[in-house]
Short mmCIF file of C-alpha atoms and ligand atoms in Angstrom, two decimals:
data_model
loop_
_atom_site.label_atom_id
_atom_site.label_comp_id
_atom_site.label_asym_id
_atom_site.label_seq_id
_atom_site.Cartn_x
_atom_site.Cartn_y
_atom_site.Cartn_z
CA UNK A 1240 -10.88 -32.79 6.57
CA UNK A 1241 -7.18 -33.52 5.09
CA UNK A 1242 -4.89 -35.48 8.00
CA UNK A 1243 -1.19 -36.63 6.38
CA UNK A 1244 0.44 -38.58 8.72
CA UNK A 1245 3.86 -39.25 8.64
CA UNK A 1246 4.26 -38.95 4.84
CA UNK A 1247 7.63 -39.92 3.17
CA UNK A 1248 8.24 -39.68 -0.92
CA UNK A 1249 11.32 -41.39 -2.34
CA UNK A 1250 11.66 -41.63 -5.41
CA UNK A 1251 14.52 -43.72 -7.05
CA UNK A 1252 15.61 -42.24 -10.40
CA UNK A 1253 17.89 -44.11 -12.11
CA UNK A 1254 20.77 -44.21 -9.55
CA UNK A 1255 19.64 -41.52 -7.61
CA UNK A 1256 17.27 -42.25 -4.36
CA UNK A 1257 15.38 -38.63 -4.66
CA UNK A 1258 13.27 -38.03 -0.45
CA UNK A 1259 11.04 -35.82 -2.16
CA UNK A 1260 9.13 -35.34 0.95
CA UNK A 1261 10.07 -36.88 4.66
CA UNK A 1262 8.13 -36.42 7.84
CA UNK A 1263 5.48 -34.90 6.94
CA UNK A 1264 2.27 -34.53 9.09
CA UNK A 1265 -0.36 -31.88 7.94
CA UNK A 1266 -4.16 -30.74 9.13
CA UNK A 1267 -6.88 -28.96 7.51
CA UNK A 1268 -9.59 -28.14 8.70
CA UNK A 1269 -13.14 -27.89 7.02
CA UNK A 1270 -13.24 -24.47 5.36
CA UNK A 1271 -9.94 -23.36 5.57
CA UNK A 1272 -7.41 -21.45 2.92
CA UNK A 1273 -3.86 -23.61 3.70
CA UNK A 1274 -0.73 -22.42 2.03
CA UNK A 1275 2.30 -24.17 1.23
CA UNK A 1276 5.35 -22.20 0.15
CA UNK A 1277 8.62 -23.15 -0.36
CA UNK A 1278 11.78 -22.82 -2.77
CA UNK A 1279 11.82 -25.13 -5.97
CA UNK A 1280 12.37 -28.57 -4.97
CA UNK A 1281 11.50 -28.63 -1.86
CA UNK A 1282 8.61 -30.81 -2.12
CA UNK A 1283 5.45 -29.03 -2.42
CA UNK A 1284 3.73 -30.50 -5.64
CA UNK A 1285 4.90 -33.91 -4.77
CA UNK A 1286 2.94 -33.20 -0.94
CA UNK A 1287 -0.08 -31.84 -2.79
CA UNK A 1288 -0.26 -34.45 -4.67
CA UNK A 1289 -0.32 -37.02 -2.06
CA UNK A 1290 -3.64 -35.59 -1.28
CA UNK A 1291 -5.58 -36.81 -3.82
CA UNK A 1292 -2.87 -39.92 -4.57
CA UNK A 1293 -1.96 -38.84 -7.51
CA UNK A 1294 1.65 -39.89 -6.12
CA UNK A 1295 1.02 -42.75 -3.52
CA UNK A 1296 3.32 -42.03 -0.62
CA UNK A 1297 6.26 -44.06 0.08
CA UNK A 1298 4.88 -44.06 3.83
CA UNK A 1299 2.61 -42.49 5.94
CA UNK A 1300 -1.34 -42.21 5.86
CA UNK A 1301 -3.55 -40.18 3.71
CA UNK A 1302 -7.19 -39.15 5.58
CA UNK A 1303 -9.52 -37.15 3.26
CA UNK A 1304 -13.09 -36.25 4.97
CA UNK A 1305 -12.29 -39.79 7.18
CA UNK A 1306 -11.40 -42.22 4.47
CA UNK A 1307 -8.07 -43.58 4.46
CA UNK A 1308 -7.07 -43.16 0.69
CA UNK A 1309 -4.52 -45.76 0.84
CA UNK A 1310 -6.92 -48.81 1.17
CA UNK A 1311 -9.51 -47.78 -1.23
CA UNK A 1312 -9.82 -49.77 -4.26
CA UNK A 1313 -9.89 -48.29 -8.25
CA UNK A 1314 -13.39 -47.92 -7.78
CA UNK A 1315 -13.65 -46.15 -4.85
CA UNK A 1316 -10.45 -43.95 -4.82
CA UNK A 1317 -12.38 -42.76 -8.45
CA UNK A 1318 -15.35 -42.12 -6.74
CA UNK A 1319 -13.01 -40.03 -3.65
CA UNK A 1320 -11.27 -38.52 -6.26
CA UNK A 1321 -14.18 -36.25 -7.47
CA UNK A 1322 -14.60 -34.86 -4.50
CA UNK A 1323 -11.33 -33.32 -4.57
CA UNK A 1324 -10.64 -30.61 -7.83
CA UNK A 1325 -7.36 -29.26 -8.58
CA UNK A 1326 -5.86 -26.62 -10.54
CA UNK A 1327 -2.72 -25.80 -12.04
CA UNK A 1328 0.10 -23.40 -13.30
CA UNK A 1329 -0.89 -23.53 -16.88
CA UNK A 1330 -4.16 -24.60 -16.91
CA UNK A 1331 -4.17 -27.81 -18.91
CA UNK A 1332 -6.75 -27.06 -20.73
CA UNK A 1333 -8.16 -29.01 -24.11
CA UNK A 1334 -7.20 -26.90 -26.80
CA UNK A 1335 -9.35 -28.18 -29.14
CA UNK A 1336 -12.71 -28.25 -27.34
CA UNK A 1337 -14.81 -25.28 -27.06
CA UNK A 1338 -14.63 -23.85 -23.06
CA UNK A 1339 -18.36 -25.84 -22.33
CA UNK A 1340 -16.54 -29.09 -23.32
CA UNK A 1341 -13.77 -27.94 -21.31
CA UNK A 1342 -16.48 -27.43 -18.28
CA UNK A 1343 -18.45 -30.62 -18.91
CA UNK A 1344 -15.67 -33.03 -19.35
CA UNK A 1345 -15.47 -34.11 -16.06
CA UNK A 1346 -19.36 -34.31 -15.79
CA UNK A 1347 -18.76 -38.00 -18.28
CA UNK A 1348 -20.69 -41.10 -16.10
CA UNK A 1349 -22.22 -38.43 -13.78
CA UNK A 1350 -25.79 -39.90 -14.67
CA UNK A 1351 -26.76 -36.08 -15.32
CA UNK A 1352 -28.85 -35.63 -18.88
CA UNK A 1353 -27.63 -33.54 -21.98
CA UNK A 1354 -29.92 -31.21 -20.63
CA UNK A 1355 -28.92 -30.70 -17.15
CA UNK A 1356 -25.36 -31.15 -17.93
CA UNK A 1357 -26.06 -28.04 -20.03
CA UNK A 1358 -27.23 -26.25 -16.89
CA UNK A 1359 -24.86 -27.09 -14.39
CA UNK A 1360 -22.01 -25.94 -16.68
CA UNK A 1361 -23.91 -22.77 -17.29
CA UNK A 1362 -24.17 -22.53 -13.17
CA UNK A 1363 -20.32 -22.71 -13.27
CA UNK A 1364 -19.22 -20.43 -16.13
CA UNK A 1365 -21.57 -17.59 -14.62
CA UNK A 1366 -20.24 -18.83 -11.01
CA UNK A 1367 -16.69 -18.07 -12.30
CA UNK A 1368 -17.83 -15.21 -14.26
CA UNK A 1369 -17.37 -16.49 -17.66
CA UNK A 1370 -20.95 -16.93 -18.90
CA UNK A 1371 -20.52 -15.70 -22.31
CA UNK A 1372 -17.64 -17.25 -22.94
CA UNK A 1373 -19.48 -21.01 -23.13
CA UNK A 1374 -18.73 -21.76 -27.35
CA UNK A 1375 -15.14 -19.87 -27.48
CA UNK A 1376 -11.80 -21.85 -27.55
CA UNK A 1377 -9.08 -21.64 -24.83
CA UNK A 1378 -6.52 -20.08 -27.63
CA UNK A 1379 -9.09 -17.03 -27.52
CA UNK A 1380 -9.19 -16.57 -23.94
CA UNK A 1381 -6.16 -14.54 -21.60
CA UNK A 1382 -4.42 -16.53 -18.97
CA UNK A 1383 -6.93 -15.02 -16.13
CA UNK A 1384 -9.99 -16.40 -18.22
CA UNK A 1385 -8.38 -19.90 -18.84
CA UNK A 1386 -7.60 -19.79 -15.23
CA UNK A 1387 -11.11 -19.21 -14.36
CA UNK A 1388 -12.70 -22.22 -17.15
CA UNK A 1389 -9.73 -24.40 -15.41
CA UNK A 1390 -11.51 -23.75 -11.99
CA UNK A 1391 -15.18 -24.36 -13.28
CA UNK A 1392 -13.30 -27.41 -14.40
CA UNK A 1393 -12.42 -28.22 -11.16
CA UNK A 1394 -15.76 -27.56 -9.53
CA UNK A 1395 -17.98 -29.79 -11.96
CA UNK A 1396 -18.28 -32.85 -9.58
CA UNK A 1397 -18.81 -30.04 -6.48
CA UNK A 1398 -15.81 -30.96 -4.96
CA UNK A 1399 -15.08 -30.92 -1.22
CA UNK A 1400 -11.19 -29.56 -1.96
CA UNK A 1401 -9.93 -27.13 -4.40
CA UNK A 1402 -5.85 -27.96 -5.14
CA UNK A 1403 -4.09 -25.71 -6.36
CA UNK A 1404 -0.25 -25.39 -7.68
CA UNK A 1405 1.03 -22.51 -8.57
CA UNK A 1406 -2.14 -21.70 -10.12
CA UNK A 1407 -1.48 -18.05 -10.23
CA UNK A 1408 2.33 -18.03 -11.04
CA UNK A 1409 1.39 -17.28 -15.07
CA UNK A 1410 -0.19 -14.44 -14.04
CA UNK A 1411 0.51 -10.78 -14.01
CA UNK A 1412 -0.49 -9.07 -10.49
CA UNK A 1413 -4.24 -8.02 -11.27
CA UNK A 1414 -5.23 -10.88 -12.66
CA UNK A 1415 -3.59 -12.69 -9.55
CA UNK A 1416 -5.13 -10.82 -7.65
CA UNK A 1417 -8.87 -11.15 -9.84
CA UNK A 1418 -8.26 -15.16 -9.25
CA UNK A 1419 -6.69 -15.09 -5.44
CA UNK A 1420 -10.36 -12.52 -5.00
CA UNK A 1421 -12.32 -15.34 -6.79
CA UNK A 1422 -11.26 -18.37 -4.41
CA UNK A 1423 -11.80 -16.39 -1.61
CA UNK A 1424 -15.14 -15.91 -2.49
CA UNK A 1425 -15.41 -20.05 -3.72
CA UNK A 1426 -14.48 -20.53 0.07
CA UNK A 1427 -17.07 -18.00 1.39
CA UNK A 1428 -19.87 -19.20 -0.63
CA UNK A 1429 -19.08 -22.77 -0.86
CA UNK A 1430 -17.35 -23.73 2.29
CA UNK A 1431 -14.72 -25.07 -0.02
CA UNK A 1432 -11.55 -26.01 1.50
CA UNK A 1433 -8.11 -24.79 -0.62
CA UNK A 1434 -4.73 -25.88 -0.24
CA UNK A 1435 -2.61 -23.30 -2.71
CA UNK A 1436 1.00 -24.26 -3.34
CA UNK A 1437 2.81 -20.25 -4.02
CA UNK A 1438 6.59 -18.95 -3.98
CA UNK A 1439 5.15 -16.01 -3.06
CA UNK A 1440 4.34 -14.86 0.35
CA UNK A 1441 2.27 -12.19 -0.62
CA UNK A 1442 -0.57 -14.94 -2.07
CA UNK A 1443 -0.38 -16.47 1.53
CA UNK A 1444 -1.17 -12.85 3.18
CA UNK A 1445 -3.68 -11.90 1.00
CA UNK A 1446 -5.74 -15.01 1.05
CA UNK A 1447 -4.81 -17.92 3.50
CA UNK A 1448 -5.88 -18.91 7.07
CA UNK A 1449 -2.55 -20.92 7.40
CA UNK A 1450 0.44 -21.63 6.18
CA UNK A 1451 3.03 -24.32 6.15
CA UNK A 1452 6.68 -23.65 4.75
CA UNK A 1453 8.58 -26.08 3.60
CA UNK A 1454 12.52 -27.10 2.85
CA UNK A 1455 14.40 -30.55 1.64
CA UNK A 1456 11.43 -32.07 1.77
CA UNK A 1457 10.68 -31.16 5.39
CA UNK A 1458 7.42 -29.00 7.15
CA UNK A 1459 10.13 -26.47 8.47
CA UNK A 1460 7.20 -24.61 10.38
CA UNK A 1461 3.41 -24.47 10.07
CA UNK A 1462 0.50 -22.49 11.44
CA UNK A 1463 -2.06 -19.41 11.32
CA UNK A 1464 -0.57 -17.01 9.54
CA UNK A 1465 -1.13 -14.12 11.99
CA UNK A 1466 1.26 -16.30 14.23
CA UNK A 1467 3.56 -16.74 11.58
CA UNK A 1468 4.08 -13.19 10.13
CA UNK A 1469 4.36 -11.96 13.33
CA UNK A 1470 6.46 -15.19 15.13
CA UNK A 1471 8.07 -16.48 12.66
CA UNK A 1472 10.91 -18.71 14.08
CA UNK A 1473 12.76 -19.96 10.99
CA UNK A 1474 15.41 -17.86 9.07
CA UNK A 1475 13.27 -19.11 5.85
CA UNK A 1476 10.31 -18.00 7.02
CA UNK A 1477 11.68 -14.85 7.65
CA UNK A 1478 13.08 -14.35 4.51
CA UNK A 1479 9.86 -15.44 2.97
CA UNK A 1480 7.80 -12.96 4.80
CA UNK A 1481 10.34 -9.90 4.08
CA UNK A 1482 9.27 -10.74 0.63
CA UNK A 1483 5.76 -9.87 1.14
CA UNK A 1484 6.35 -7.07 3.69
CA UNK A 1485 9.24 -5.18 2.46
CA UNK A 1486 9.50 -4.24 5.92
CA UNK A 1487 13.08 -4.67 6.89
CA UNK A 1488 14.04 -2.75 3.68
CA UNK A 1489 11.59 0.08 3.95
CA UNK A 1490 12.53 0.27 7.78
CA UNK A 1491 16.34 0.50 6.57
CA UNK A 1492 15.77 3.55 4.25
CA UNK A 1493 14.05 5.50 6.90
CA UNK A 1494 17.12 4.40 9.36
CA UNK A 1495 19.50 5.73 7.15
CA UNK A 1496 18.26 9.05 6.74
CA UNK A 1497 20.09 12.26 8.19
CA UNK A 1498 16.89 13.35 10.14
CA UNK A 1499 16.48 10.06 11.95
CA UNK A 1500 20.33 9.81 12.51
CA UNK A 1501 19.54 12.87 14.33
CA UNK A 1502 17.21 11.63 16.09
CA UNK A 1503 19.12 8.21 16.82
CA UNK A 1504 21.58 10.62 18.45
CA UNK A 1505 19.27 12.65 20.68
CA UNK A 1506 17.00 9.57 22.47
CA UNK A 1507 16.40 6.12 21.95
CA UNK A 1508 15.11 4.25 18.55
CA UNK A 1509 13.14 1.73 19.01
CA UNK A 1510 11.02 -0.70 16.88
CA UNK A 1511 7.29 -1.64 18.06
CA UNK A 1512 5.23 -4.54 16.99
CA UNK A 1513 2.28 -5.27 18.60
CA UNK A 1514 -0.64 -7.81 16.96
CA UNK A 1515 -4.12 -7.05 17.32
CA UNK A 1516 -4.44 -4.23 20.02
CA UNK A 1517 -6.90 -1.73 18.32
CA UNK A 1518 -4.23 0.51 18.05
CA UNK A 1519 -1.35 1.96 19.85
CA UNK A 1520 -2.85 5.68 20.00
CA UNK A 1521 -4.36 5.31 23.71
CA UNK A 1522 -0.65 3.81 24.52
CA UNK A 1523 1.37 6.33 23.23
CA UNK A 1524 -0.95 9.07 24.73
CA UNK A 1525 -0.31 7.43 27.74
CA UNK A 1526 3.88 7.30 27.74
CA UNK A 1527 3.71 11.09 27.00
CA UNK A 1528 0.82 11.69 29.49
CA UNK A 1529 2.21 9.25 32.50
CA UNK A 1530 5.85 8.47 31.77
CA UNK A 1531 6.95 12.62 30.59
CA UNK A 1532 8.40 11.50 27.55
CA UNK A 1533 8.43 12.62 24.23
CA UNK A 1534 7.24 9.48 21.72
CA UNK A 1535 8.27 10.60 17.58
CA UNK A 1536 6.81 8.20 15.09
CA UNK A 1537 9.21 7.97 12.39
CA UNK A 1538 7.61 4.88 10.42
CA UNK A 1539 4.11 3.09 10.55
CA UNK A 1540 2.92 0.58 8.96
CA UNK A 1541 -0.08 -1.69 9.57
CA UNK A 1542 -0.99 -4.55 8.06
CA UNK A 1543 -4.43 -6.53 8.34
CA UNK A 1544 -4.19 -10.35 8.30
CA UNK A 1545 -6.78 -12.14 8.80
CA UNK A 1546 -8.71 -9.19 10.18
CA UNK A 1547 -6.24 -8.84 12.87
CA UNK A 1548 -4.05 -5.52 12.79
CA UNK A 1549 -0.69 -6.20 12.93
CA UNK A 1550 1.45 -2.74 13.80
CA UNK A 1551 5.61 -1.72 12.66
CA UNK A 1552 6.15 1.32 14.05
CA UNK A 1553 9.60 2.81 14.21
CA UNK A 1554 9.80 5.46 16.65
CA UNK A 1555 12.02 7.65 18.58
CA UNK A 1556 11.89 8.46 22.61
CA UNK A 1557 13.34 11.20 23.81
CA UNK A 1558 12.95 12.39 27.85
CA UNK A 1559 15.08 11.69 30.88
CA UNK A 1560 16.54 7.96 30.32
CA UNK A 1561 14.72 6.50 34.10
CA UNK A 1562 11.17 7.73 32.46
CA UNK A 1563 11.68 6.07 28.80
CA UNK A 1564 13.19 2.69 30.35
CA UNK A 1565 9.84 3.12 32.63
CA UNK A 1566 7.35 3.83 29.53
CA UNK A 1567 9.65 0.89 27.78
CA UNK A 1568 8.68 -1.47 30.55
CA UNK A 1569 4.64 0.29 30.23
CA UNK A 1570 4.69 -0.55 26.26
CA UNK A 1571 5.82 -4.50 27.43
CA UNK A 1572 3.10 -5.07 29.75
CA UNK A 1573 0.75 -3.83 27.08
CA UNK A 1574 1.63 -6.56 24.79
CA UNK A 1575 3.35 -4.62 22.37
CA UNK A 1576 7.21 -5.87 21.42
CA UNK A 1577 9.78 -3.39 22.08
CA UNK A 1578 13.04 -4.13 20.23
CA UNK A 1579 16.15 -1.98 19.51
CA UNK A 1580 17.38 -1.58 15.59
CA UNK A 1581 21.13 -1.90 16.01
CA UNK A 1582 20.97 -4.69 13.93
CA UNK A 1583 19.13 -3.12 11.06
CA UNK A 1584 20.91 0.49 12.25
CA UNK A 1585 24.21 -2.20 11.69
CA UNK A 1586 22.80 -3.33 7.96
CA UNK A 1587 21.45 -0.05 6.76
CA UNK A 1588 23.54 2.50 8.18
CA UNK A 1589 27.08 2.09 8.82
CA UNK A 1590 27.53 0.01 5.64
CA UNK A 1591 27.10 2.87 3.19
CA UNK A 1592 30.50 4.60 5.66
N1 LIG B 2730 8.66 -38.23 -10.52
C1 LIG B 2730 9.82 -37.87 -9.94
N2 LIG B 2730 10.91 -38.62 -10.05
C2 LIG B 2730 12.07 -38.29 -9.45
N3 LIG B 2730 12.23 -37.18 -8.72
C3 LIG B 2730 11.18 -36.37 -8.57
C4 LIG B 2730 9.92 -36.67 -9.18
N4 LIG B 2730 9.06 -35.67 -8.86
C5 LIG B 2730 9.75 -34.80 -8.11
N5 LIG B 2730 11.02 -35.22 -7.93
C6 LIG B 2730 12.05 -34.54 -7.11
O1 LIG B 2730 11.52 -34.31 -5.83
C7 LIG B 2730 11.91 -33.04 -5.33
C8 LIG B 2730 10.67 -32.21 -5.01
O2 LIG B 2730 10.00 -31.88 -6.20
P1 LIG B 2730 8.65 -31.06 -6.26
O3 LIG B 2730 8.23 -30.99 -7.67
O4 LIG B 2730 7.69 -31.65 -5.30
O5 LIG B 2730 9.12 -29.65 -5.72
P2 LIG B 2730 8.32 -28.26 -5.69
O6 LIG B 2730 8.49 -27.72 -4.32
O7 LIG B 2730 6.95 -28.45 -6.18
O8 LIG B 2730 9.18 -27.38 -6.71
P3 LIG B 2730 8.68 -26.24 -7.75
O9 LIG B 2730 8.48 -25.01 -6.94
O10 LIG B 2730 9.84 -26.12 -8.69
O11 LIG B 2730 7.44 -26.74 -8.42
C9 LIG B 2730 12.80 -32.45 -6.38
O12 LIG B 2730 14.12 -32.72 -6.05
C10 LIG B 2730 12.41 -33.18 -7.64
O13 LIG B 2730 13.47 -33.23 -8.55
MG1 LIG B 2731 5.92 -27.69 -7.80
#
């Protein structure tokens, strides 16, 4: 559906040569909810916008649903153009038009009556649950709302591609959460395909199929995001993904407590991550059943992405040391990842000496 290829942005400013984005290659698929997060700066807007050439790239080839943007003339980029809707941090909304100008604005040279103009915007508000708000003005509606007239906005000329930047970032958590719930369901119902720019890696979780993460203008690491919350192999992806998880930290306060330390000293602490296996009960059953060793969960927590389970347990094996490198190896074969928490034992613990 989307296929950047080899994308550079430089911009020159003055005497400054900006590489706002460099190397950049990037698929989506039909259907699909792609992330891109990032720090400030690092190039996300100017990417996003490359999509629908708002910013012409410096290099590289722009592919939406098979047309090469690049080589379309006014006339037809227009025309390409419609088919893609975008949203934004604060809305840009007309402040002086009522919300069903707002809505029908885009709708000018559609061909479509007074009268059925009338009706598709009413099919819009009431898609984006706003029905009765049709003669108000944005300055009476809450951020959430003028989110929601911004994205009927979008949808007017029944777009192929929903952009969106930072489109939740002026929002407290519910209403993030009331929007992120409301393109989910745009996607379900309308097969519409999203790209969402976010700083926040909890957006990605609770809504995309992918991700891409980005740096200095660079794709530092892109994929599904089952694969990349549980793989990630940048130190920024990592840090992006403790944001969402609070996993590291919560695992640290349960390290540093007197009753694990106890336990720490007794057997063996281990930390066990395993994607997707219905769930470790049968396995641990089994260690204590075939291996004679005693298995203490001291921490759980699952997490659903993408309907997959994906399992942090913290636990604690105590038993003769042959049997629980033996039930070690057992856990391994079963596709669950058996690491040791020195380093977080290291960060947590010995610090507050
Ligand atoms: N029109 C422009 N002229 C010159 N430099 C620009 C222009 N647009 C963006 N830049 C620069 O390109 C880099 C990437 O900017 P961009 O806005 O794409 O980042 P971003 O990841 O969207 O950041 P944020 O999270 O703050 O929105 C920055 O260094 C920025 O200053
Ligand atoms: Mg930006």
């Amino acid at each position: 559906m989307i296929k950047l290829r080899d994308i550079d942005v430089v911009f020159h400013d003055e005497d400054r040569v900006v590489t706002a984005v460099k190397d950049v290659n990037l698929d989506v698929e039909k259907g699909e909810i792609y992330g891109i997060v990032g720090y400030s700066g690092a190039g996300k807007s100017t990417l996003v916008r490359t999509i629908n050439l708002l910013q012409r790239p410096t290099t590289g080839t722009v592919l939406v649903n098979g047309q090469e943007l690049m080589g379309l003339n006014a006339r037809e980029l227009r025309q390409a153009r419609k088919k893609i809707g975008m949203i934004f941090q604060h809305f840009n909304l007309m402040e002086s038009r009522t919300i069903f100008e707002n809505v029908a604005y885009p709708l000018r040279g559609s061909g479509l009556n007074k009268k059925e103009k009338a009706a598709k915007v009413a099919e819009l508000l009431s898609l984006v649950g706003l029905k009765e708000k049709t003669d108000a003005y944005p300055n009476q509606l809450s951020g959430g709302q003028k989110q929601r007239v911004a994205i009927a906005r979008a949808l007017a000329n029944d777009p192929d591609i929903l952009l969106c930047d930072e489109a939740t970032s002026a929002l407290d958590p519910k209403t993030t959460s009331s929007i992120l719930d409301l393109l989910r369901e745009l996607n379900e119902k309308l097969g519409l395909t999203i790209v969402i720019i976010t700083h926040e890696m909890s957006v990605v979780k609770d809504l995309c199929h992918k991700v891409a993460v980005m740096e200095n203008g660079h794709i530092l690491e892109q994929g599904p995001i089952v694969d990349i919350f549980t793989e990630p192999n940048e130190q920024l992806t990592k840090e992006f993904i403790d944001t969402a998880t609070h996993f590291d930290q919560e695992i640290g306060m349960v390290l540093a407590h007197p009753e694990t330390q106890k336990l720490n000293r007794e057997g063996i602490l281990a930390r066990l991550r395993y994607v997707g296996v219905g769930t470790t009960q049968p396995l641990i059953s089994t260690l204590v059943r075939e291996y004679d060793v005693t298995v203490n969960i001291i921490y759980g927590h699952i997490e659903i992405l993408q309907n997959t389970p994906v399992g942090n347990l913290l636990v604690a094996f105590t038993g003769e040391s042959e049997n629980i490198k033996k039930a070690i190896e057992f856990l391994k074969q079963s596709d669950v990842k058996v690491d040791s928490v020195s380093d977080l034992l290291e960060e947590f613990v010995t610090k507050e000496d």
